[in-house]
Amino acid sequence: MKTSIAHIAYNTFREAVRDRVLYNLIAFALLLSGAAILVGQISIEIEKLVVINLGLTAVSLFGVVIAIFIGIGLVSKEIEKRTLYTVLSRPVRRWEFIVGKFLGLAGTLVVNTFFMAIGVFAALFYVSHKFVHADGLVFMALYFIILEFLIICSLALLFSSFSSPLLSAVFAFSLFVIGSFAEDLRGFAAMAHGITRWLATGAAYLVPNFSAFNVITSIAHEQPVAGQLILQNTVYALFYAATALSGAVLIFEYRDLK
Amino acid sequence: MLAIEILGLEKTYKVGFWRKRPKPALRPLHLQVEEGEIFGFLGPNGAGKTTTLKLLMGLVFPSAGSARFLGKAWTDPTVKAQTGFLPEQPYFYDYLTAHELLEYYGQLSGVPAKQRKQRIEQILQQVGLHDVQGVQLRKFSKGMLQRVGIGQAILHDPKLVFFDEPMSGLDPIGRREVRDLMDQLKQEGKTVFFSTHILSDAEALCDRVAIIHKGELRGLGAIEDLTSTVRGKVEVIWQGTQMPPSIKALGAECHVAADTVRVIIDENQQDAVIDALRRERLRLISLTPVRTSLETYFVEKLRHAETTAATTV
């Protein structure tokens, strides 16, 4: 990796840490420990199911919110505050800046997810007093959640490279919501006719298919994830993130920093 | 060798809802700056100074033209390692300390780790921030941020330094320090290109200046050449508090200070004044031709530009 990319990535991570982004972990810990205590008292036999469902959904949602709200300001805030001027006047190429920012945000989310994962496992241990082999499946769900974050980070960065933070937030959040129902959209496209079918099919394949990454329920029921799905999701997420990132680079390369 | 060669650099923004209305920000600019010069880029607010600097730094793209730095194309990545830039009213990552910021910029500029540590120490001393190097920039005053800005611009020991309004936000002592620093950079053989609308700073520092107004170059030259116009007036200063009647009779402008008198007279009256001072046994301190100040030159250039524009319309 080019060293300037690594320095920019580290600085982005440092910004997130110093701006107290990781404080969300406290909220997460409170939520999860509260839930674990509560379900331990009111549910019989399904404590694990509830904790895994709730824990992993919270990991995903907390991460998505962080990815969107940091991602949308990654470029636009730097332009607005003019911090970018002293970076790009150095031997740093614009694409290096974008890639560095992306990796910094992705790194922040990975670290955040790591600590949340500890919380999930702690809650699991609290309700079942032991770990079983099937609990390892939680790692697979976490991996898919991280892949999901990569896509969201790249989209937030793409919007941030040409739009205001507010509009970028709206775009990114809308895509996240639509993408979460991508399978339904594809189903609707299959049933539609004429031009609606074409439009719906186009939209269904254009928006990120987040529903393919949601394996939380099946993992909570201790159902293993197919190897093909792992490969498919990995390739899809990397391709989608790389495409969105290339778009961001392309826009930013020709943008006047007024 | 030329340090900076600007070859018809031009910028026109497209404005309006459909971005179809052209708004020229910089008309074709041709400029050459010699190595080791302190070059002042003067103009009123909105003249196109910052646009020019942003074009030179690759932050905005030109509509036409190009530039060369130190004999190489301005887009050459190796050139960027030899240039330093202080933007106007700089703002930095406020979650970093001064030391961390310089460390970060040192890394981006490719300064080797060993050298970087030493250089950061040196720069922090030079810009007077050594004692507050561990304080986050969000707690810095405007003047302190300006110092950090100057520090980051010269951190990697560039050959060419661009300052956009470097005195802005500084108190008189800070301004003096920046002047000294720029002078020091010149002594070290560096080329300094700085924009300002504070003419006294330019007059005190620059070898040459360019005047820009409404995106167009209006004047260019060495300070002495631009201010050498003798307006046919002479300034005479002598010791004392009295004004001999024969000088008073000339109808000269007269200013009495604590123990000196200063008059401004026509050149052809100077012999008569000297004779009068001899007669009255008053001690002559100085007799100097009145030169046009840079400010006068500047104002005249802008006024001329306005008049030309009005006549064209």
Coordinates of C-alpha atoms in Angstrom, one line a residue:
Chain A
M1 CA 0.0 0.0 0.0
K2 CA 1.2 3.5 -0.7
T3 CA 2.4 5.1 2.5
S4 CA 0.3 8.3 2.0
I5 CA -2.9 6.1 1.8
A6 CA -1.9 4.4 5.1
H7 CA -1.3 7.8 6.8
I8 CA -4.6 9.2 5.6
A9 CA -6.4 6.1 6.7
Y10 CA -4.8 6.3 10.1
N11 CA -5.7 9.9 10.5
T12 CA -9.3 9.2 9.5
F13 CA -9.4 6.5 12.2
R14 CA -7.8 8.8 14.7
E15 CA -10.4 11.5 13.9
A16 CA -13.2 9.1 14.6
V17 CA -11.7 7.9 17.9
R18 CA -11.0 11.5 19.1
D19 CA -14.5 12.7 18.0
R20 CA -15.7 10.0 20.4
V21 CA -17.4 7.9 17.8
L22 CA -16.5 4.8 19.7
Y23 CA -18.6 6.1 22.6
N24 CA -21.5 4.3 20.8
L25 CA -20.0 1.2 22.3
I26 CA -21.2 2.3 25.7
A27 CA -24.8 2.6 24.4
F28 CA -24.4 -0.8 22.7
A29 CA -23.1 -2.4 25.9
L30 CA -25.9 -0.9 28.0
L31 CA -28.5 -2.1 25.4
L32 CA -27.1 -5.6 25.2
S33 CA -26.5 -6.2 28.9
G34 CA -30.0 -4.8 29.7
A35 CA -31.4 -7.2 27.1
A36 CA -29.5 -10.2 28.3
I37 CA -30.6 -9.6 31.9
L38 CA -34.2 -9.1 30.8
V39 CA -34.5 -12.1 28.4
G40 CA -32.7 -14.2 31.0
Q41 CA -35.7 -13.6 33.3
I42 CA -38.6 -13.7 30.9
S43 CA -37.8 -16.2 28.2
I44 CA -37.3 -20.0 28.5
E45 CA -35.0 -21.9 26.1
I46 CA -34.9 -19.0 23.6
E47 CA -32.6 -16.7 25.4
K48 CA -29.7 -17.4 23.0
L49 CA -32.0 -16.8 20.0
V50 CA -33.1 -13.4 21.3
V51 CA -29.6 -12.4 22.3
I52 CA -28.1 -13.3 18.9
N53 CA -30.9 -11.7 17.0
L54 CA -30.8 -8.5 19.1
G55 CA -27.0 -8.3 19.4
L56 CA -26.2 -8.8 15.7
T57 CA -29.0 -6.5 14.6
A58 CA -27.7 -3.8 16.9
V59 CA -24.1 -4.4 15.6
S60 CA -25.4 -3.9 12.1
L61 CA -27.6 -0.8 12.8
F62 CA -25.0 0.9 15.0
G63 CA -22.4 0.3 12.3
V64 CA -24.6 1.5 9.5
V65 CA -25.4 4.7 11.3
I66 CA -21.7 5.3 11.9
A67 CA -20.8 4.5 8.3
I68 CA -23.4 6.9 7.0
F69 CA -22.8 9.7 9.4
I70 CA -19.0 9.7 9.1
G71 CA -18.9 8.7 5.5
I72 CA -21.0 11.6 4.2
G73 CA -18.7 14.1 5.7
L74 CA -15.4 12.5 4.8
V75 CA -14.8 14.6 1.7
S76 CA -17.3 17.4 1.9
K77 CA -16.3 18.4 5.4
E78 CA -12.6 18.5 4.3
I79 CA -13.5 20.8 1.5
E80 CA -15.8 23.0 3.6
K81 CA -13.2 23.3 6.4
R82 CA -10.4 23.7 3.8
T83 CA -8.3 21.0 5.6
L84 CA -8.0 19.3 2.2
Y85 CA -5.9 22.2 0.7
T86 CA -2.8 21.5 2.8
V87 CA -3.1 17.8 2.0
L88 CA -3.6 17.9 -1.7
S89 CA -0.9 20.6 -2.1
R90 CA 1.6 17.8 -1.0
P91 CA 2.7 14.9 -3.1
V92 CA -0.6 13.2 -2.5
R93 CA -2.8 12.2 -5.4
R94 CA -6.6 12.7 -5.2
W95 CA -7.3 9.0 -5.6
E96 CA -5.0 8.2 -2.7
F97 CA -6.9 10.6 -0.5
I98 CA -10.2 8.9 -1.3
V99 CA -8.9 5.4 -0.8
G100 CA -7.2 6.4 2.4
K101 CA -10.4 7.9 3.7
F102 CA -12.3 4.8 2.8
L103 CA -9.9 2.5 4.5
G104 CA -9.8 4.7 7.6
L105 CA -13.6 4.6 7.9
A106 CA -13.7 0.9 7.2
G107 CA -11.0 0.3 9.8
T108 CA -13.0 2.3 12.4
L109 CA -16.0 0.1 11.7
V110 CA -14.0 -3.1 12.0
V111 CA -12.6 -2.0 15.3
N112 CA -16.1 -1.0 16.5
T113 CA -17.5 -4.3 15.3
F114 CA -14.7 -6.2 17.1
F115 CA -15.7 -4.6 20.5
M116 CA -19.3 -5.1 19.8
A117 CA -18.7 -8.7 19.0
I118 CA -17.0 -9.1 22.4
G119 CA -20.2 -7.7 23.9
V120 CA -22.4 -10.1 21.9
F121 CA -20.3 -13.1 23.1
A122 CA -20.3 -11.8 26.7
A123 CA -24.1 -11.6 26.6
L124 CA -24.3 -15.1 25.0
F125 CA -22.2 -16.5 27.8
Y126 CA -24.3 -14.7 30.4
V127 CA -27.5 -16.3 29.2
S128 CA -26.2 -19.8 28.4
H129 CA -23.2 -20.0 30.8
K130 CA -21.1 -21.8 28.2
F131 CA -20.1 -21.6 24.5
V132 CA -21.0 -24.3 22.0
H133 CA -19.6 -25.0 18.6
A134 CA -22.6 -23.4 16.9
D135 CA -21.9 -20.1 18.5
G136 CA -19.0 -19.8 16.1
L137 CA -21.6 -19.1 13.4
V138 CA -21.9 -15.6 14.9
F139 CA -18.5 -14.9 13.3
M140 CA -20.0 -15.5 9.9
A141 CA -22.8 -13.1 10.6
L142 CA -20.3 -10.5 11.7
Y143 CA -18.2 -11.1 8.6
F144 CA -21.3 -10.4 6.4
I145 CA -22.1 -7.3 8.5
I146 CA -18.6 -6.0 7.8
L147 CA -19.0 -6.7 4.1
E148 CA -22.2 -4.7 4.3
F149 CA -20.3 -1.8 6.0
L150 CA -17.8 -1.7 3.1
I151 CA -20.6 -1.2 0.6
I152 CA -22.2 1.5 2.8
C153 CA -18.8 3.3 3.4
S154 CA -18.1 3.4 -0.3
L155 CA -21.6 4.7 -1.1
A156 CA -21.4 7.4 1.6
L157 CA -18.0 8.4 0.2
L158 CA -19.4 8.5 -3.3
F159 CA -22.2 10.8 -2.4
S160 CA -19.8 12.9 -0.2
S161 CA -17.6 13.5 -3.2
F162 CA -20.2 15.6 -5.0
S163 CA -23.0 16.4 -2.7
S164 CA -23.7 18.2 0.6
P165 CA -23.7 16.1 3.8
L166 CA -27.4 16.4 4.2
L167 CA -28.2 15.1 0.7
S168 CA -25.5 12.5 1.0
A169 CA -27.1 11.2 4.2
V170 CA -30.5 11.0 2.6
F171 CA -29.1 9.2 -0.5
A172 CA -27.1 6.7 1.5
F173 CA -29.8 6.0 4.0
S174 CA -32.4 5.5 1.3
L175 CA -30.1 3.1 -0.5
F176 CA -29.6 1.2 2.7
V177 CA -33.3 0.8 3.2
I178 CA -34.1 0.0 -0.4
G179 CA -31.1 -2.4 -0.5
S180 CA -32.4 -4.2 2.6
F181 CA -35.5 -5.1 0.6
A182 CA -33.6 -5.8 -2.7
E183 CA -35.0 -9.4 -2.8
D184 CA -38.5 -8.1 -2.5
L185 CA -37.8 -5.6 -5.3
R186 CA -36.5 -8.4 -7.5
G187 CA -39.6 -10.4 -6.7
F188 CA -41.8 -7.4 -7.7
A189 CA -39.8 -7.0 -10.9
A190 CA -40.4 -10.6 -11.8
M191 CA -44.1 -10.2 -11.5
A192 CA -44.3 -6.8 -13.3
H193 CA -44.9 -6.3 -17.0
G194 CA -43.7 -4.0 -19.7
I195 CA -41.6 -0.9 -18.9
T196 CA -42.3 -1.3 -15.2
R197 CA -40.6 -4.7 -15.3
W198 CA -37.6 -3.2 -17.0
L199 CA -37.4 -0.3 -14.6
A200 CA -37.9 -2.5 -11.5
T201 CA -35.3 -5.0 -12.7
G202 CA -32.8 -2.2 -13.4
A203 CA -33.4 -0.7 -9.9
A204 CA -33.3 -4.1 -8.2
Y205 CA -29.9 -4.9 -9.6
L206 CA -28.5 -1.4 -9.2
V207 CA -29.2 -1.0 -5.5
P208 CA -26.9 -3.0 -3.2
N209 CA -28.5 -6.3 -2.3
F210 CA -28.2 -6.1 1.5
S211 CA -30.8 -8.8 2.1
A212 CA -28.3 -11.4 0.9
F213 CA -26.0 -10.3 3.8
N214 CA -28.7 -10.8 6.4
V215 CA -28.1 -14.2 7.9
I216 CA -28.8 -13.3 11.5
T217 CA -32.1 -15.2 11.8
S218 CA -30.7 -18.4 10.3
I219 CA -27.6 -18.2 12.5
A220 CA -29.7 -17.6 15.6
H221 CA -31.4 -20.9 14.7
E222 CA -27.9 -22.5 14.4
Q223 CA -28.3 -23.1 10.6
P224 CA -24.9 -23.0 8.8
V225 CA -24.1 -20.6 6.0
A226 CA -23.4 -22.2 2.6
G227 CA -19.9 -21.8 1.3
Q228 CA -21.3 -20.5 -2.0
L229 CA -23.1 -17.7 -0.3
I230 CA -19.9 -16.7 1.5
L231 CA -18.0 -16.5 -1.8
Q232 CA -20.8 -14.8 -3.6
N233 CA -21.3 -12.2 -0.9
T234 CA -17.5 -11.5 -0.6
V235 CA -17.1 -11.0 -4.4
Y236 CA -20.3 -9.0 -4.6
A237 CA -19.4 -6.7 -1.7
L238 CA -15.8 -6.1 -2.9
F239 CA -17.0 -5.5 -6.5
Y240 CA -19.8 -3.1 -5.4
A241 CA -17.5 -1.2 -3.0
A242 CA -14.7 -1.0 -5.6
T243 CA -17.2 0.3 -8.2
A244 CA -18.7 3.0 -5.9
L245 CA -15.2 4.0 -4.8
S246 CA -14.0 4.3 -8.4
G247 CA -17.0 6.5 -9.0
A248 CA -16.0 8.7 -6.1
V249 CA -12.4 8.9 -7.4
L250 CA -13.6 9.8 -10.9
I251 CA -15.8 12.6 -9.6
F252 CA -13.2 13.9 -7.2
E253 CA -10.4 13.8 -9.7
Y254 CA -12.1 16.5 -11.8
R255 CA -13.7 18.5 -9.0
D256 CA -12.7 22.1 -8.4
L257 CA -12.1 22.7 -4.7
K258 CA -13.6 26.2 -4.6
Chain B
M1 CA 16.5 29.5 -13.3
L2 CA 12.9 30.6 -13.1
A3 CA 11.2 29.4 -9.9
I4 CA 7.7 30.0 -11.2
E5 CA 6.6 30.5 -14.8
I6 CA 2.9 31.1 -15.3
L7 CA 1.9 30.5 -18.9
G8 CA -1.5 32.1 -19.7
L9 CA -3.2 30.6 -16.7
E10 CA -6.9 31.2 -17.0
K11 CA -10.0 30.3 -15.0
T12 CA -13.7 30.8 -15.9
Y13 CA -16.3 29.3 -13.6
K14 CA -19.7 28.3 -14.9
V15 CA -22.4 29.7 -12.7
G16 CA -26.2 29.7 -12.7
F17 CA -28.7 26.9 -12.3
W18 CA -27.6 25.1 -15.5
R19 CA -24.0 26.2 -15.1
K20 CA -24.0 27.9 -18.5
R21 CA -23.2 31.5 -17.5
P22 CA -19.4 32.0 -17.6
K23 CA -17.9 34.0 -14.8
P24 CA -14.2 34.8 -15.4
A25 CA -12.2 34.6 -12.2
L26 CA -8.7 34.9 -13.8
R27 CA -7.9 36.3 -17.3
P28 CA -4.9 34.8 -19.0
L29 CA -2.0 35.4 -16.6
H30 CA 1.6 35.4 -17.7
L31 CA 4.1 35.8 -14.9
Q32 CA 7.7 34.8 -14.1
V33 CA 9.3 34.7 -10.7
E34 CA 13.0 34.3 -10.3
E35 CA 14.6 31.8 -7.9
G36 CA 15.3 33.4 -4.5
E37 CA 12.8 36.2 -4.9
I38 CA 10.1 37.3 -2.5
F39 CA 7.3 38.0 -4.9
G40 CA 4.2 39.9 -3.7
F41 CA 0.8 39.2 -5.4
L42 CA -1.3 42.2 -4.6
G43 CA -4.9 43.0 -5.2
P44 CA -8.1 44.0 -3.4
N45 CA -10.4 41.4 -2.0
G46 CA -12.0 39.3 -4.8
A47 CA -9.3 40.2 -7.3
G48 CA -8.4 36.6 -8.1
K49 CA -5.4 36.1 -5.8
T50 CA -6.7 33.1 -4.1
T51 CA -8.0 31.6 -7.3
T52 CA -4.5 32.0 -8.8
L53 CA -2.9 30.2 -5.8
K54 CA -5.5 27.4 -5.9
L55 CA -4.8 27.0 -9.6
L56 CA -1.0 26.8 -8.9
M57 CA -1.6 24.3 -6.1
G58 CA -3.8 22.1 -8.3
L59 CA -6.9 22.6 -6.1
V60 CA -8.9 24.0 -9.0
F61 CA -8.3 23.2 -12.7
P62 CA -7.5 25.9 -15.2
S63 CA -9.8 26.7 -18.2
A64 CA -6.6 27.3 -20.2
G65 CA -2.9 27.7 -19.7
S66 CA -0.3 26.0 -17.5
A67 CA 2.7 26.7 -15.2
R68 CA 6.1 25.5 -14.5
F69 CA 7.8 25.3 -11.1
L70 CA 11.6 25.0 -10.9
G71 CA 11.8 24.2 -14.6
K72 CA 9.4 21.3 -14.3
A73 CA 5.7 20.9 -15.2
W74 CA 3.5 21.9 -12.3
T75 CA 1.7 18.6 -12.4
D76 CA 5.0 16.7 -11.9
P77 CA 4.6 14.9 -8.5
T78 CA 8.3 15.6 -7.6
V79 CA 7.6 19.3 -7.8
K80 CA 5.0 19.1 -5.0
A81 CA 7.6 17.7 -2.6
Q82 CA 9.5 21.0 -3.2
T83 CA 6.6 23.4 -2.7
G84 CA 4.9 24.5 0.5
F85 CA 1.5 26.1 0.8
L86 CA -0.3 28.2 3.4
P87 CA -3.9 28.7 2.5
E88 CA -5.9 31.8 3.4
Q89 CA -7.4 31.6 6.9
P90 CA -6.1 28.1 7.4
Y91 CA -8.1 25.5 9.3
F92 CA -6.5 22.3 10.4
Y93 CA -7.6 19.0 11.9
D94 CA -8.5 20.4 15.3
Y95 CA -8.4 17.0 17.1
L96 CA -4.7 16.9 16.5
T97 CA -2.0 18.6 18.5
A98 CA 0.5 20.9 16.8
H99 CA 3.1 18.2 17.0
E100 CA 0.8 15.5 15.6
L101 CA -0.3 17.7 12.7
L102 CA 3.3 18.5 11.7
E103 CA 4.1 14.8 12.0
Y104 CA 1.1 13.9 9.7
Y105 CA 2.1 16.5 7.1
G106 CA 5.7 15.4 7.3
Q107 CA 4.7 11.9 6.6
L108 CA 2.6 13.0 3.6
S109 CA 5.5 15.1 2.3
G110 CA 7.7 12.1 2.4
V111 CA 10.1 13.4 5.1
P112 CA 12.1 10.4 6.4
A113 CA 11.2 9.5 10.0
K114 CA 14.6 10.3 11.6
Q115 CA 14.8 13.7 9.9
R116 CA 11.1 14.4 10.6
K117 CA 11.5 14.4 14.3
Q118 CA 14.4 16.8 14.3
R119 CA 12.7 19.1 11.7
I120 CA 9.4 19.2 13.7
E121 CA 11.3 20.3 16.8
Q122 CA 13.1 23.0 14.8
I123 CA 9.9 24.3 13.2
L124 CA 8.0 24.4 16.5
Q125 CA 10.8 26.6 17.9
Q126 CA 10.8 28.7 14.8
V127 CA 7.1 29.5 14.8
G128 CA 7.0 29.9 18.6
L129 CA 4.8 26.9 19.4
H130 CA 7.2 24.7 21.1
D131 CA 5.6 25.1 24.5
V132 CA 2.1 24.3 23.2
Q133 CA 3.0 21.5 20.9
G134 CA 0.9 19.0 22.9
V135 CA -2.2 21.1 22.9
Q136 CA -5.1 20.2 20.6
L137 CA -5.5 22.7 17.8
R138 CA -9.2 23.3 18.8
K139 CA -7.8 25.3 21.7
F140 CA -5.6 27.5 19.5
S141 CA -6.2 31.1 18.7
K142 CA -6.4 32.4 15.2
G143 CA -2.9 33.7 15.4
M144 CA -1.6 30.4 16.7
L145 CA -3.3 28.5 13.9
Q146 CA -1.6 30.9 11.4
R147 CA 1.7 30.0 12.9
V148 CA 0.9 26.3 12.6
G149 CA 0.0 27.0 9.0
I150 CA 3.3 28.6 8.3
G151 CA 5.1 25.8 10.1
Q152 CA 3.4 23.1 7.9
A153 CA 4.2 25.0 4.8
I154 CA 8.0 25.0 5.5
L155 CA 8.2 21.8 7.4
H156 CA 9.6 19.7 4.5
D157 CA 12.2 22.4 3.6
P158 CA 10.6 23.3 0.3
K159 CA 12.4 25.4 -2.3
L160 CA 9.3 27.3 -3.2
V161 CA 6.7 28.6 -0.7
F162 CA 3.3 29.9 -1.5
F163 CA 1.6 32.0 1.2
D164 CA -2.0 33.2 0.8
E165 CA -2.5 36.2 3.1
P166 CA 0.1 35.1 5.6
M167 CA -0.3 38.1 7.9
S168 CA -4.0 37.7 8.3
G169 CA -5.1 37.2 11.9
L170 CA -1.8 38.1 13.3
D171 CA -1.1 40.9 15.9
P172 CA 1.7 43.4 15.1
I173 CA 4.3 41.2 16.8
G174 CA 3.1 38.1 14.9
R175 CA 3.3 40.1 11.7
R176 CA 6.8 41.2 12.4
E177 CA 7.8 37.6 13.1
V178 CA 6.3 36.4 9.8
R179 CA 8.1 39.2 8.0
D180 CA 11.4 38.0 9.7
L181 CA 10.6 34.5 8.8
M182 CA 10.0 35.3 5.1
D183 CA 13.3 37.3 5.1
Q184 CA 15.0 34.2 6.6
L185 CA 13.5 32.0 3.9
K186 CA 15.0 34.4 1.3
Q187 CA 18.4 34.2 3.0
E188 CA 18.1 30.4 2.8
G189 CA 17.7 30.8 -1.0
K190 CA 14.0 29.9 -1.1
T191 CA 11.5 31.6 -3.4
V192 CA 8.5 33.1 -1.6
F193 CA 5.3 33.9 -3.5
F194 CA 2.7 35.5 -1.3
S195 CA -0.6 37.2 -1.8
T196 CA -1.7 40.1 0.3
H197 CA -3.8 43.2 0.3
I198 CA -1.6 44.8 3.1
L199 CA 0.7 47.0 1.0
S200 CA 3.1 47.9 3.8
D201 CA 4.0 44.3 4.2
A202 CA 4.6 44.0 0.4
E203 CA 6.7 47.2 0.4
A204 CA 8.8 46.0 3.3
L205 CA 9.4 42.5 2.0
C206 CA 9.1 42.1 -1.7
D207 CA 11.7 42.3 -4.4
R208 CA 8.9 42.5 -7.0
V209 CA 5.2 42.7 -7.0
A210 CA 2.3 42.0 -9.4
I211 CA -1.0 43.8 -9.0
I212 CA -4.1 42.0 -10.0
H213 CA -7.6 43.4 -10.2
K214 CA -10.8 41.7 -11.3
G215 CA -8.8 38.7 -12.5
E216 CA -6.5 40.8 -14.7
L217 CA -2.8 41.7 -14.2
R218 CA -2.6 45.5 -13.8
G219 CA 1.0 46.1 -12.9
L220 CA 4.3 44.2 -12.4
G221 CA 7.7 45.3 -11.4
A222 CA 10.3 45.8 -8.8
I223 CA 9.2 47.9 -5.8
E224 CA 11.9 50.6 -6.5
D225 CA 10.7 50.9 -10.1
L226 CA 7.1 51.2 -9.2
T227 CA 7.7 53.7 -6.5
S228 CA 10.4 55.7 -8.2
T229 CA 8.1 58.3 -9.8
V230 CA 9.3 61.6 -8.4
R231 CA 6.3 63.9 -8.4
G232 CA 8.4 67.0 -8.6
K233 CA 8.3 67.4 -4.9
V234 CA 11.0 67.5 -2.3
E235 CA 10.8 66.9 1.5
V236 CA 12.9 69.0 3.7
I237 CA 13.4 68.4 7.4
W238 CA 15.3 70.6 9.8
Q239 CA 15.8 70.9 13.5
G240 CA 13.9 73.4 15.4
T241 CA 10.3 74.5 15.8
Q242 CA 10.2 77.7 13.9
M243 CA 9.3 78.4 10.3
P244 CA 11.3 81.1 8.6
P245 CA 9.0 83.7 7.0
S246 CA 10.6 83.3 3.6
I247 CA 9.7 79.6 3.6
K248 CA 6.2 80.3 4.9
A249 CA 5.8 82.7 2.0
L250 CA 6.4 79.8 -0.4
G251 CA 3.1 78.3 0.7
A252 CA 4.6 74.9 1.4
E253 CA 2.9 72.1 3.3
C254 CA 4.3 72.3 6.8
H255 CA 4.4 69.7 9.7
V256 CA 5.9 70.6 13.0
A257 CA 6.9 67.8 15.3
A258 CA 8.6 67.8 18.8
D259 CA 11.8 69.4 17.6
T260 CA 11.7 69.1 13.9
V261 CA 9.9 70.8 11.1
R262 CA 9.1 69.1 7.8
V263 CA 7.9 70.8 4.7
I264 CA 7.1 69.5 1.2
I265 CA 8.0 72.0 -1.5
D266 CA 8.3 72.1 -5.3
E267 CA 11.7 70.9 -6.6
N268 CA 12.5 74.4 -8.0
Q269 CA 12.0 76.0 -4.5
Q270 CA 14.7 73.8 -2.8
D271 CA 17.6 76.3 -3.2
A272 CA 15.5 79.1 -1.7
V273 CA 14.6 77.0 1.3
I274 CA 18.2 75.9 1.9
D275 CA 19.3 79.6 1.7
A276 CA 16.6 80.5 4.2
L277 CA 17.7 77.8 6.6
R278 CA 21.4 79.0 6.3
R279 CA 20.4 82.6 7.0
E280 CA 18.4 81.5 10.1
R281 CA 21.2 79.2 11.2
L282 CA 18.8 76.2 11.4
R283 CA 20.2 72.7 11.1
L284 CA 19.2 70.8 8.0
I285 CA 18.5 67.2 8.7
S286 CA 17.4 65.8 5.3
L287 CA 16.4 66.7 1.8
T288 CA 14.8 63.9 -0.1
P289 CA 12.7 63.6 -3.3
V290 CA 9.2 62.5 -2.6
R291 CA 8.6 59.0 -4.0
T292 CA 5.3 57.5 -4.9
S293 CA 4.4 55.0 -2.2
L294 CA 3.3 51.5 -3.3
E295 CA -0.1 52.4 -2.0
T296 CA -0.4 55.4 -4.3
Y297 CA 0.8 53.3 -7.2
F298 CA -1.7 50.6 -6.3
V299 CA -4.6 52.9 -5.9
E300 CA -3.8 54.7 -9.2
K301 CA -3.6 51.4 -11.0
L302 CA -7.0 50.3 -9.7
R303 CA -8.5 53.7 -10.4
H304 CA -7.2 53.5 -13.9
A305 CA -8.6 50.0 -14.3
E306 CA -12.0 51.2 -13.1
T307 CA -12.0 54.2 -15.5
T308 CA -11.0 52.0 -18.5
A309 CA -13.8 49.6 -17.6
A310 CA -16.3 52.4 -17.3
T311 CA -15.2 53.9 -20.7
T312 CA -15.5 50.5 -22.4
V313 CA -19.0 50.0 -21.1

